[in-house]
Amino acid sequence: MRILLDKFTKKFSDLTVIDEMDLEVRDGEMIALLGGSGCGKSTTLFSICGIHKVNGGRILFGDKDVTNVTSQERNVGVVFQSFALYPHLTVENNIGFPLKLRKESKAEIKRKVDEIAEMVHIEPLLQRRPGELSGGQQQRVALARALIRRPDVLLLDEPLANLDATLRLEMRSEIRRIQQETGITAVLVTHDQVEAMSMCDRIAIMDAGKIIQIAKPRDMYENPVSDYVAGFLGSPPIAFLTGQVQDGNFVEPSTGTKMPLSAEIAASQSGRQVKVGIRPEYFQPDGATKIAGTVSFMESQGRETLYNVTLPDGSILRSIQGVHDPVHIGDRVEWGVDSAEMMVFDMNGLRL
Amino acid sequence: MGNSKYLGLYLLAPAGVFVFLFFLAPVILTAVFGFTNMSTATGISGGSYVASQSSMLALRDRYGLDDISEQLTTVRYTIDEEGLAAALEAGADPATVNELGDTFLGQSYETRRDVERAIKTLNARPSSVRAIKAIAGQFERSVANTRYETEDEILGAIAEFGIELTETESAAIIDVTYTGWVFTTQNFKTMFSLPDTKKTMINTLFYVFTTLILFNVGFALVLAISTHYMDSGPAGFFRSVWLLPRITPPVLYVLMWKWLAWDSGFLSVMLEPLGFEPRNWMLDSPTNAWTFIILINGMVGASMGMLIFSSAIKAIPEALFHASEVDGATRRQQIWHIIMPQLRWPILFITSYQTLSLLTSFEYILLATDGGPGGATEVWALTTYLKALSNYGGALQYGYGAALSLVLVVIGITLSLIYLKVFNFKDLTAKPKIE
Ligand SMILES: Nc1ncnc2c1ncn2[C@@H]1O[C@H](COP(=O)(O)OP(=O)(O)O)[C@@H](O)[C@H]1O
Ligand SMILES: [Mg+2]
């Protein structure tokens, strides 16, 4: 079911955490709310499920205005960051809890619990208590409990944050699989861009209570609207250089390196200060526009190696390369930038 | 490494001494005293031997030695050195005393008249009848009402008196004339035979469980849960208000209740226009007395449960409340399914703790009704106090009081064990419930 936030505003006493946010989550879509800690992701999520009362604007599920509907009656499934399983109940009773509250028959509950347990692969665990489960198992139980009522929407608050690295990888695809199998509309809150990019149909990136950009992961990666978005997506992250536009080129001040710009930008920004973003994959030994610097940091990521190259004025470029002839920290290198892939931002951070 | 095992014990040793002195020793002493007949009459150290009226009564009742009791209480007159000396001391004419000694020393008489007759035969007899009677009085002899320090002394005195005793008779006399305390199970026999005992026990159980269920647990739960759903400001205010009785000195606190209930107090004044006679509402009837007693204790007792339950509810992760909300739980369902299961241990704790403290507490009852009207609100602990430590007659029955306390200890332990069973203690401690 579609979710629509219309000028949704949320305050905690004097503090306005979310200010007139508009957001549409399409039916059957999984969208990520991505942003740094404290930017209001959980607040948004809790408002969608009704735990928080909103201070302004509307929330619609489908065409129904649920702004003033209690969370008990919104029919949402939520997976909390801490999983929030009921410690005194068995897994079976945890999952069946929402149905028990609605006084469904024991047999009916049992049938539905078994069905959902099969979907999230926890059939052997039904008689255990949460304290006897691993993090990943708790995660699956929390998912099952959220889904058993066939909710209109599924909300996940940092569902992977409490898992270790391998489980995170496994649960990433599991959650996505279950979401796609059920076709449920889902909102995933996360601060991890990899999670957002790998699990979701679209990403809404947030900063200080505002949505900066909504797009498909690939589009957002390739076409960020601001340096904030560009910096958030991609690992290792994009590197920024500041310099002037002269004669159709971006001139790096400390080396004087000239990087060609597109005609429109060259024309409109002539003589101005701009910021260019260069992703590590576009700064390579065989790149076209050579720039020289010193290798200041190296990190092997197995198949690839990440290098930081420091320019004379201290600004840094990053490069990620397959394994080749050894380069050492302190070596002077002259690698090339693929200037066609460079992103140009004005000094306020807006993409040009 | 081997030493470190005992290090803790060494460190705890001073504490152990205090635990023994102030916790264990009193319990042990209570148990021991419970099996004695200690009282103000016996004292708490050893005693002596006196053929008192009550001991003679015991000799007849318990041993059927009526004739011996008769003989021991019989008065005789014997002319002996002691009597002569006493007569001189009392100011009798030495000539009379000397002649009496010379003539009749060693003579025994049944009655005073016989002695007087003998004195009259003397040459140096006093002229006045009063003086003769006074001298005769000095020779009155009886085993009864004389204090002897040892068994041998009293038996010797009896033998000297001319009463021959068998071995069993001697033992019986020693038993009944001993004034110190002895070990006995009499306290418990008395306790179980008195009709008041049963009434007091019923009162006690009624008092403990009514206060416990209505206030110390029930109302405390209501307060803790309702303040949980309030904003923090009003919640804090409410909790503080309920702490006030706890921190008011009991005497003042009860005085306020008494003022409320006096025949010229608040209730009387308020109810008079409605056609109710002014009266002491607290002592008006047993029902009223109980109502006040339970309110007085409950208002004080609820605060502790409230604090414990409130903090236990605070310890429940907020996400559990959120989760249950989106799972569709109404507030009532939330209380039942989320809060109550997490309060099992605190409820057990408060129930046991408050049972014990209610069982042994009587100060509010003492101050409010003193067990009245007519013993209607007398509870076990109050009886114990009255018997052992505060009797208007001045006869304090320490032994009986200790026996009464011992019963409370046994009841307390029994109830605690039952609670542990009911609340399934093993299950409670086996696994952590909140990770
Ligand atoms: N219950 C609350 N009361 C007051 N302030 C809150 C409350 N919950 C969140 N906030 C504030 O709102 C902001 C956004 O919080 P949140 O939505 O939890 O951020 P995140 O994006 O990390 O999930 C933070 O500054 C936080 O301090
Ligand atoms: Mg959060």
mmCIF file of N, CA and C in Angstrom, chain A residues 245-342:
data_model
loop_
_atom_site.group_PDB
_atom_site.id
_atom_site.type_symbol
_atom_site.label_atom_id
_atom_site.label_comp_id
_atom_site.label_asym_id
_atom_site.label_seq_id
_atom_site.Cartn_x
_atom_site.Cartn_y
_atom_site.Cartn_z
ATOM 1 N N VAL A 245 37.555 28.034 -12.093
ATOM 2 C CA VAL A 245 37.272 27.695 -13.489
ATOM 3 C C VAL A 245 37.945 28.737 -14.381
ATOM 4 N N GLN A 246 38.839 28.268 -15.258
ATOM 5 C CA GLN A 246 39.546 29.198 -16.152
ATOM 6 C C GLN A 246 39.641 28.584 -17.541
ATOM 7 N N ASP A 247 39.218 29.309 -18.513
ATOM 8 C CA ASP A 247 39.354 28.899 -19.910
ATOM 9 C C ASP A 247 38.828 27.482 -20.156
ATOM 10 N N GLY A 248 37.660 27.188 -19.593
ATOM 11 C CA GLY A 248 37.062 25.868 -19.856
ATOM 12 C C GLY A 248 37.641 24.759 -19.015
ATOM 13 N N ASN A 249 38.544 25.084 -18.108
ATOM 14 C CA ASN A 249 39.145 24.048 -17.265
ATOM 15 C C ASN A 249 38.934 24.357 -15.780
ATOM 16 N N PHE A 250 38.942 23.252 -14.995
ATOM 17 C CA PHE A 250 39.052 23.405 -13.549
ATOM 18 C C PHE A 250 40.539 23.401 -13.232
ATOM 19 N N VAL A 251 41.025 24.444 -12.536
ATOM 20 C CA VAL A 251 42.463 24.515 -12.237
ATOM 21 C C VAL A 251 42.693 24.184 -10.762
ATOM 22 N N GLU A 252 43.422 23.084 -10.573
ATOM 23 C CA GLU A 252 43.762 22.684 -9.207
ATOM 24 C C GLU A 252 44.842 23.623 -8.731
ATOM 25 N N PRO A 253 44.637 24.349 -7.614
ATOM 26 C CA PRO A 253 45.539 25.449 -7.272
ATOM 27 C C PRO A 253 46.953 25.025 -6.900
ATOM 28 N N SER A 254 47.138 23.898 -6.208
ATOM 29 C CA SER A 254 48.487 23.608 -5.710
ATOM 30 C C SER A 254 49.403 23.033 -6.771
ATOM 31 N N THR A 255 48.844 22.382 -7.791
ATOM 32 C CA THR A 255 49.698 21.812 -8.842
ATOM 33 C C THR A 255 49.501 22.519 -10.173
ATOM 34 N N GLY A 256 48.441 23.311 -10.232
ATOM 35 C CA GLY A 256 48.153 23.987 -11.501
ATOM 36 C C GLY A 256 47.578 23.063 -12.540
ATOM 37 N N THR A 257 47.235 21.828 -12.162
ATOM 38 C CA THR A 257 46.676 20.869 -13.114
ATOM 39 C C THR A 257 45.351 21.379 -13.666
ATOM 40 N N LYS A 258 45.210 21.252 -14.987
ATOM 41 C CA LYS A 258 43.977 21.719 -15.621
ATOM 42 C C LYS A 258 43.123 20.502 -15.969
ATOM 43 N N MET A 259 41.857 20.492 -15.491
ATOM 44 C CA MET A 259 40.958 19.401 -15.806
ATOM 45 C C MET A 259 39.818 19.962 -16.626
ATOM 46 N N PRO A 260 39.618 19.410 -17.842
ATOM 47 C CA PRO A 260 38.599 19.974 -18.719
ATOM 48 C C PRO A 260 37.184 19.799 -18.177
ATOM 49 N N LEU A 261 36.358 20.858 -18.380
ATOM 50 C CA LEU A 261 34.970 20.811 -17.927
ATOM 51 C C LEU A 261 34.046 20.804 -19.127
ATOM 52 N N SER A 262 32.770 20.461 -18.890
ATOM 53 C CA SER A 262 31.816 20.507 -19.991
ATOM 54 C C SER A 262 31.598 21.953 -20.399
ATOM 55 N N ALA A 263 31.133 22.135 -21.605
ATOM 56 C CA ALA A 263 31.030 23.474 -22.170
ATOM 57 C C ALA A 263 30.129 24.381 -21.361
ATOM 58 N N GLU A 264 28.912 23.826 -20.928
ATOM 59 C CA GLU A 264 27.967 24.705 -20.211
ATOM 60 C C GLU A 264 28.550 25.170 -18.903
ATOM 61 N N ILE A 265 29.159 24.216 -18.146
ATOM 62 C CA ILE A 265 29.694 24.602 -16.852
ATOM 63 C C ILE A 265 30.825 25.582 -17.037
ATOM 64 N N ALA A 266 31.672 25.284 -18.015
ATOM 65 C CA ALA A 266 32.805 26.178 -18.272
ATOM 66 C C ALA A 266 32.311 27.583 -18.556
ATOM 67 N N ALA A 267 31.223 27.655 -19.295
ATOM 68 C CA ALA A 267 30.697 28.958 -19.666
ATOM 69 C C ALA A 267 30.074 29.668 -18.480
ATOM 70 N N SER A 268 29.211 28.902 -17.733
ATOM 71 C CA SER A 268 28.456 29.576 -16.668
ATOM 72 C C SER A 268 29.314 29.886 -15.453
ATOM 73 N N GLN A 269 30.352 29.123 -15.231
ATOM 74 C CA GLN A 269 31.130 29.299 -14.002
ATOM 75 C C GLN A 269 32.457 29.985 -14.234
ATOM 76 N N SER A 270 32.670 30.453 -15.409
ATOM 77 C CA SER A 270 33.974 31.016 -15.749
ATOM 78 C C SER A 270 34.448 32.021 -14.697
ATOM 79 N N GLY A 271 35.638 31.794 -14.162
ATOM 80 C CA GLY A 271 36.223 32.702 -13.186
ATOM 81 C C GLY A 271 35.789 32.450 -11.765
ATOM 82 N N ARG A 272 34.833 31.497 -11.577
ATOM 83 C CA ARG A 272 34.352 31.274 -10.203
ATOM 84 C C ARG A 272 35.074 30.123 -9.509
ATOM 85 N N GLN A 273 34.972 30.148 -8.179
ATOM 86 C CA GLN A 273 35.447 29.014 -7.371
ATOM 87 C C GLN A 273 34.416 27.883 -7.484
ATOM 88 N N VAL A 274 34.846 26.663 -7.690
ATOM 89 C CA VAL A 274 33.937 25.517 -7.654
ATOM 90 C C VAL A 274 34.613 24.381 -6.900
ATOM 91 N N LYS A 275 33.785 23.341 -6.649
ATOM 92 C CA LYS A 275 34.261 22.162 -5.948
ATOM 93 C C LYS A 275 34.060 21.016 -6.929
ATOM 94 N N VAL A 276 35.086 20.194 -7.146
ATOM 95 C CA VAL A 276 34.846 19.026 -7.993
ATOM 96 C C VAL A 276 34.953 17.770 -7.154
ATOM 97 N N GLY A 277 34.106 16.795 -7.464
ATOM 98 C CA GLY A 277 34.133 15.518 -6.764
ATOM 99 C C GLY A 277 34.679 14.455 -7.689
ATOM 100 N N ILE A 278 35.656 13.701 -7.237
ATOM 101 C CA ILE A 278 36.255 12.654 -8.061
ATOM 102 C C ILE A 278 36.155 11.335 -7.304
ATOM 103 N N ARG A 279 35.405 10.369 -7.849
ATOM 104 C CA ARG A 279 35.265 9.080 -7.183
ATOM 105 C C ARG A 279 36.540 8.269 -7.371
ATOM 106 N N PRO A 280 36.871 7.395 -6.431
ATOM 107 C CA PRO A 280 38.141 6.661 -6.470
ATOM 108 C C PRO A 280 38.327 5.860 -7.745
ATOM 109 N N GLU A 281 37.210 5.390 -8.340
ATOM 110 C CA GLU A 281 37.373 4.564 -9.545
ATOM 111 C C GLU A 281 37.737 5.395 -10.782
ATOM 112 N N TYR A 282 37.603 6.742 -10.645
ATOM 113 C CA TYR A 282 37.958 7.602 -11.791
ATOM 114 C C TYR A 282 39.279 8.323 -11.579
ATOM 115 N N PHE A 283 40.053 7.874 -10.618
ATOM 116 C CA PHE A 283 41.416 8.393 -10.440
ATOM 117 C C PHE A 283 42.339 7.183 -10.489
ATOM 118 N N GLN A 284 42.928 6.986 -11.722
ATOM 119 C CA GLN A 284 43.651 5.750 -12.000
ATOM 120 C C GLN A 284 44.982 6.063 -12.669
ATOM 121 N N PRO A 285 45.941 5.096 -12.612
ATOM 122 C CA PRO A 285 47.247 5.344 -13.262
ATOM 123 C C PRO A 285 47.112 5.671 -14.744
ATOM 124 N N ASP A 286 46.095 5.104 -15.415
ATOM 125 C CA ASP A 286 45.992 5.352 -16.855
ATOM 126 C C ASP A 286 44.981 6.441 -17.199
ATOM 127 N N GLY A 287 44.575 7.211 -16.205
ATOM 128 C CA GLY A 287 43.617 8.282 -16.464
ATOM 129 C C GLY A 287 44.225 9.362 -17.356
ATOM 130 N N ALA A 288 43.348 10.182 -17.974
ATOM 131 C CA ALA A 288 43.815 11.124 -18.990
ATOM 132 C C ALA A 288 44.515 12.345 -18.401
ATOM 133 N N THR A 289 43.891 12.969 -17.377
ATOM 134 C CA THR A 289 44.451 14.214 -16.860
ATOM 135 C C THR A 289 45.351 13.920 -15.677
ATOM 136 N N LYS A 290 46.675 13.969 -15.924
ATOM 137 C CA LYS A 290 47.625 13.550 -14.887
ATOM 138 C C LYS A 290 47.730 14.607 -13.792
ATOM 139 N N ILE A 291 47.802 14.090 -12.539
ATOM 140 C CA ILE A 291 48.053 14.995 -11.424
ATOM 141 C C ILE A 291 48.988 14.277 -10.466
ATOM 142 N N ALA A 292 49.970 15.013 -9.922
ATOM 143 C CA ALA A 292 51.008 14.374 -9.120
ATOM 144 C C ALA A 292 50.789 14.644 -7.637
ATOM 145 N N GLY A 293 51.124 13.633 -6.811
ATOM 146 C CA GLY A 293 51.012 13.783 -5.359
ATOM 147 C C GLY A 293 51.753 12.653 -4.670
ATOM 148 N N THR A 294 51.646 12.624 -3.333
ATOM 149 C CA THR A 294 52.364 11.618 -2.561
ATOM 150 C C THR A 294 51.367 10.641 -1.955
ATOM 151 N N VAL A 295 51.727 9.331 -2.038
ATOM 152 C CA VAL A 295 50.840 8.334 -1.433
ATOM 153 C C VAL A 295 50.942 8.467 0.087
ATOM 154 N N SER A 296 49.830 8.766 0.730
ATOM 155 C CA SER A 296 49.876 9.025 2.172
ATOM 156 C C SER A 296 49.184 7.932 2.986
ATOM 157 N N PHE A 297 48.465 7.045 2.302
ATOM 158 C CA PHE A 297 47.726 6.022 3.036
ATOM 159 C C PHE A 297 47.405 4.896 2.087
ATOM 160 N N MET A 298 47.488 3.655 2.551
ATOM 161 C CA MET A 298 47.142 2.506 1.730
ATOM 162 C C MET A 298 46.343 1.532 2.565
ATOM 163 N N GLU A 299 45.329 0.959 1.909
ATOM 164 C CA GLU A 299 44.574 -0.045 2.652
ATOM 165 C C GLU A 299 44.205 -1.149 1.678
ATOM 166 N N SER A 300 44.662 -2.373 1.979
ATOM 167 C CA SER A 300 44.323 -3.480 1.092
ATOM 168 C C SER A 300 42.931 -3.974 1.423
ATOM 169 N N GLN A 301 42.096 -4.058 0.389
ATOM 170 C CA GLN A 301 40.757 -4.609 0.617
ATOM 171 C C GLN A 301 40.643 -5.949 -0.077
ATOM 172 N N GLY A 302 41.786 -6.651 -0.144
ATOM 173 C CA GLY A 302 41.788 -7.970 -0.772
ATOM 174 C C GLY A 302 42.046 -7.841 -2.248
ATOM 175 N N ARG A 303 40.968 -7.930 -3.037
ATOM 176 C CA ARG A 303 41.097 -7.870 -4.484
ATOM 177 C C ARG A 303 41.575 -6.497 -4.940
ATOM 178 N N GLU A 304 41.249 -5.472 -4.160
ATOM 179 C CA GLU A 304 41.593 -4.104 -4.545
ATOM 180 C C GLU A 304 42.343 -3.405 -3.424
ATOM 181 N N THR A 305 42.995 -2.325 -3.791
ATOM 182 C CA THR A 305 43.705 -1.545 -2.787
ATOM 183 C C THR A 305 43.260 -0.100 -2.885
ATOM 184 N N LEU A 306 43.093 0.503 -1.708
ATOM 185 C CA LEU A 306 42.692 1.904 -1.654
ATOM 186 C C LEU A 306 43.922 2.749 -1.354
ATOM 187 N N TYR A 307 44.105 3.814 -2.145
ATOM 188 C CA TYR A 307 45.219 4.730 -1.906
ATOM 189 C C TYR A 307 44.679 6.114 -1.645
ATOM 190 N N ASN A 308 45.346 6.814 -0.703
ATOM 191 C CA ASN A 308 45.114 8.248 -0.578
ATOM 192 C C ASN A 308 46.330 8.954 -1.152
ATOM 193 N N VAL A 309 46.056 9.897 -2.034
ATOM 194 C CA VAL A 309 47.174 10.671 -2.608
ATOM 195 C C VAL A 309 47.020 12.114 -2.140
ATOM 196 N N THR A 310 48.042 12.610 -1.439
ATOM 197 C CA THR A 310 47.973 13.966 -0.908
ATOM 198 C C THR A 310 48.658 14.937 -1.861
ATOM 199 N N LEU A 311 47.940 16.014 -2.194
ATOM 200 C CA LEU A 311 48.492 17.034 -3.083
ATOM 201 C C LEU A 311 49.303 18.026 -2.254
ATOM 202 N N PRO A 312 50.113 18.856 -2.895
ATOM 203 C CA PRO A 312 50.985 19.786 -2.145
ATOM 204 C C PRO A 312 50.241 20.645 -1.124
ATOM 205 N N ASP A 313 48.970 21.031 -1.398
ATOM 206 C CA ASP A 313 48.271 21.883 -0.425
ATOM 207 C C ASP A 313 47.516 21.061 0.628
ATOM 208 N N GLY A 314 47.738 19.779 0.634
ATOM 209 C CA GLY A 314 47.138 18.962 1.686
ATOM 210 C C GLY A 314 45.823 18.326 1.302
ATOM 211 N N SER A 315 45.186 18.732 0.186
ATOM 212 C CA SER A 315 43.935 18.083 -0.193
ATOM 213 C C SER A 315 44.232 16.671 -0.699
ATOM 214 N N ILE A 316 43.209 15.838 -0.596
ATOM 215 C CA ILE A 316 43.437 14.414 -0.821
ATOM 216 C C ILE A 316 42.583 13.905 -1.969
ATOM 217 N N LEU A 317 43.166 13.048 -2.802
ATOM 218 C CA LEU A 317 42.417 12.302 -3.812
ATOM 219 C C LEU A 317 42.467 10.837 -3.435
ATOM 220 N N ARG A 318 41.365 10.109 -3.731
ATOM 221 C CA ARG A 318 41.370 8.681 -3.408
ATOM 222 C C ARG A 318 41.331 7.887 -4.699
ATOM 223 N N SER A 319 41.999 6.722 -4.628
ATOM 224 C CA SER A 319 42.003 5.855 -5.806
ATOM 225 C C SER A 319 41.829 4.424 -5.357
ATOM 226 N N ILE A 320 41.028 3.682 -6.121
ATOM 227 C CA ILE A 320 40.909 2.260 -5.798
ATOM 228 C C ILE A 320 41.324 1.481 -7.030
ATOM 229 N N GLN A 321 42.258 0.556 -6.846
ATOM 230 C CA GLN A 321 42.864 -0.111 -7.985
ATOM 231 C C GLN A 321 43.027 -1.596 -7.718
ATOM 232 N N GLY A 322 43.010 -2.351 -8.795
ATOM 233 C CA GLY A 322 43.313 -3.762 -8.693
ATOM 234 C C GLY A 322 44.789 -3.926 -8.317
ATOM 235 N N VAL A 323 45.134 -5.136 -7.868
ATOM 236 C CA VAL A 323 46.510 -5.361 -7.423
ATOM 237 C C VAL A 323 47.461 -5.255 -8.615
ATOM 238 N N HIS A 324 48.548 -4.486 -8.449
ATOM 239 C CA HIS A 324 49.565 -4.381 -9.511
ATOM 240 C C HIS A 324 50.908 -4.113 -8.876
ATOM 241 N N ASP A 325 51.867 -3.561 -9.657
ATOM 242 C CA ASP A 325 53.215 -3.305 -9.130
ATOM 243 C C ASP A 325 53.133 -2.546 -7.816
ATOM 244 N N PRO A 326 54.030 -2.905 -6.934
ATOM 245 C CA PRO A 326 53.915 -2.302 -5.613
ATOM 246 C C PRO A 326 54.128 -0.792 -5.612
ATOM 247 N N VAL A 327 53.282 -0.127 -4.864
ATOM 248 C CA VAL A 327 53.430 1.300 -4.588
ATOM 249 C C VAL A 327 53.520 1.383 -3.083
ATOM 250 N N HIS A 328 54.370 2.275 -2.589
ATOM 251 C CA HIS A 328 54.523 2.353 -1.141
ATOM 252 C C HIS A 328 54.119 3.711 -0.616
ATOM 253 N N ILE A 329 53.818 3.753 0.671
ATOM 254 C CA ILE A 329 53.504 5.033 1.304
ATOM 255 C C ILE A 329 54.724 5.936 1.190
ATOM 256 N N GLY A 330 54.517 7.152 0.805
ATOM 257 C CA GLY A 330 55.629 8.097 0.616
ATOM 258 C C GLY A 330 56.079 8.202 -0.834
ATOM 259 N N ASP A 331 55.678 7.220 -1.668
ATOM 260 C CA ASP A 331 56.044 7.289 -3.091
ATOM 261 C C ASP A 331 55.343 8.466 -3.743
ATOM 262 N N ARG A 332 56.053 9.069 -4.692
ATOM 263 C CA ARG A 332 55.421 10.124 -5.479
ATOM 264 C C ARG A 332 54.815 9.464 -6.710
ATOM 265 N N VAL A 333 53.520 9.742 -6.937
ATOM 266 C CA VAL A 333 52.874 9.122 -8.097
ATOM 267 C C VAL A 333 52.249 10.207 -8.951
ATOM 268 N N GLU A 334 52.071 9.846 -10.221
ATOM 269 C CA GLU A 334 51.364 10.765 -11.103
ATOM 270 C C GLU A 334 50.296 9.959 -11.813
ATOM 271 N N TRP A 335 49.067 10.045 -11.282
ATOM 272 C CA TRP A 335 47.956 9.291 -11.835
ATOM 273 C C TRP A 335 46.994 10.240 -12.510
ATOM 274 N N GLY A 336 46.049 9.666 -13.281
ATOM 275 C CA GLY A 336 45.196 10.530 -14.074
ATOM 276 C C GLY A 336 43.735 10.509 -13.657
ATOM 277 N N VAL A 337 43.076 11.662 -13.785
ATOM 278 C CA VAL A 337 41.655 11.794 -13.473
ATOM 279 C C VAL A 337 40.864 11.664 -14.771
ATOM 280 N N ASP A 338 39.759 10.894 -14.686
ATOM 281 C CA ASP A 338 38.848 10.818 -15.824
ATOM 282 C C ASP A 338 37.892 11.996 -15.709
ATOM 283 N N SER A 339 38.290 13.110 -16.346
ATOM 284 C CA SER A 339 37.592 14.365 -16.051
ATOM 285 C C SER A 339 36.153 14.375 -16.556
ATOM 286 N N ALA A 340 35.818 13.470 -17.474
ATOM 287 C CA ALA A 340 34.427 13.403 -17.933
ATOM 288 C C ALA A 340 33.501 12.932 -16.814
ATOM 289 N N GLU A 341 34.034 12.142 -15.870
ATOM 290 C CA GLU A 341 33.229 11.602 -14.771
ATOM 291 C C GLU A 341 33.263 12.487 -13.524
ATOM 292 N N MET A 342 33.942 13.618 -13.623
ATOM 293 C CA MET A 342 34.049 14.524 -12.506
ATOM 294 C C MET A 342 32.687 15.177 -12.249
#
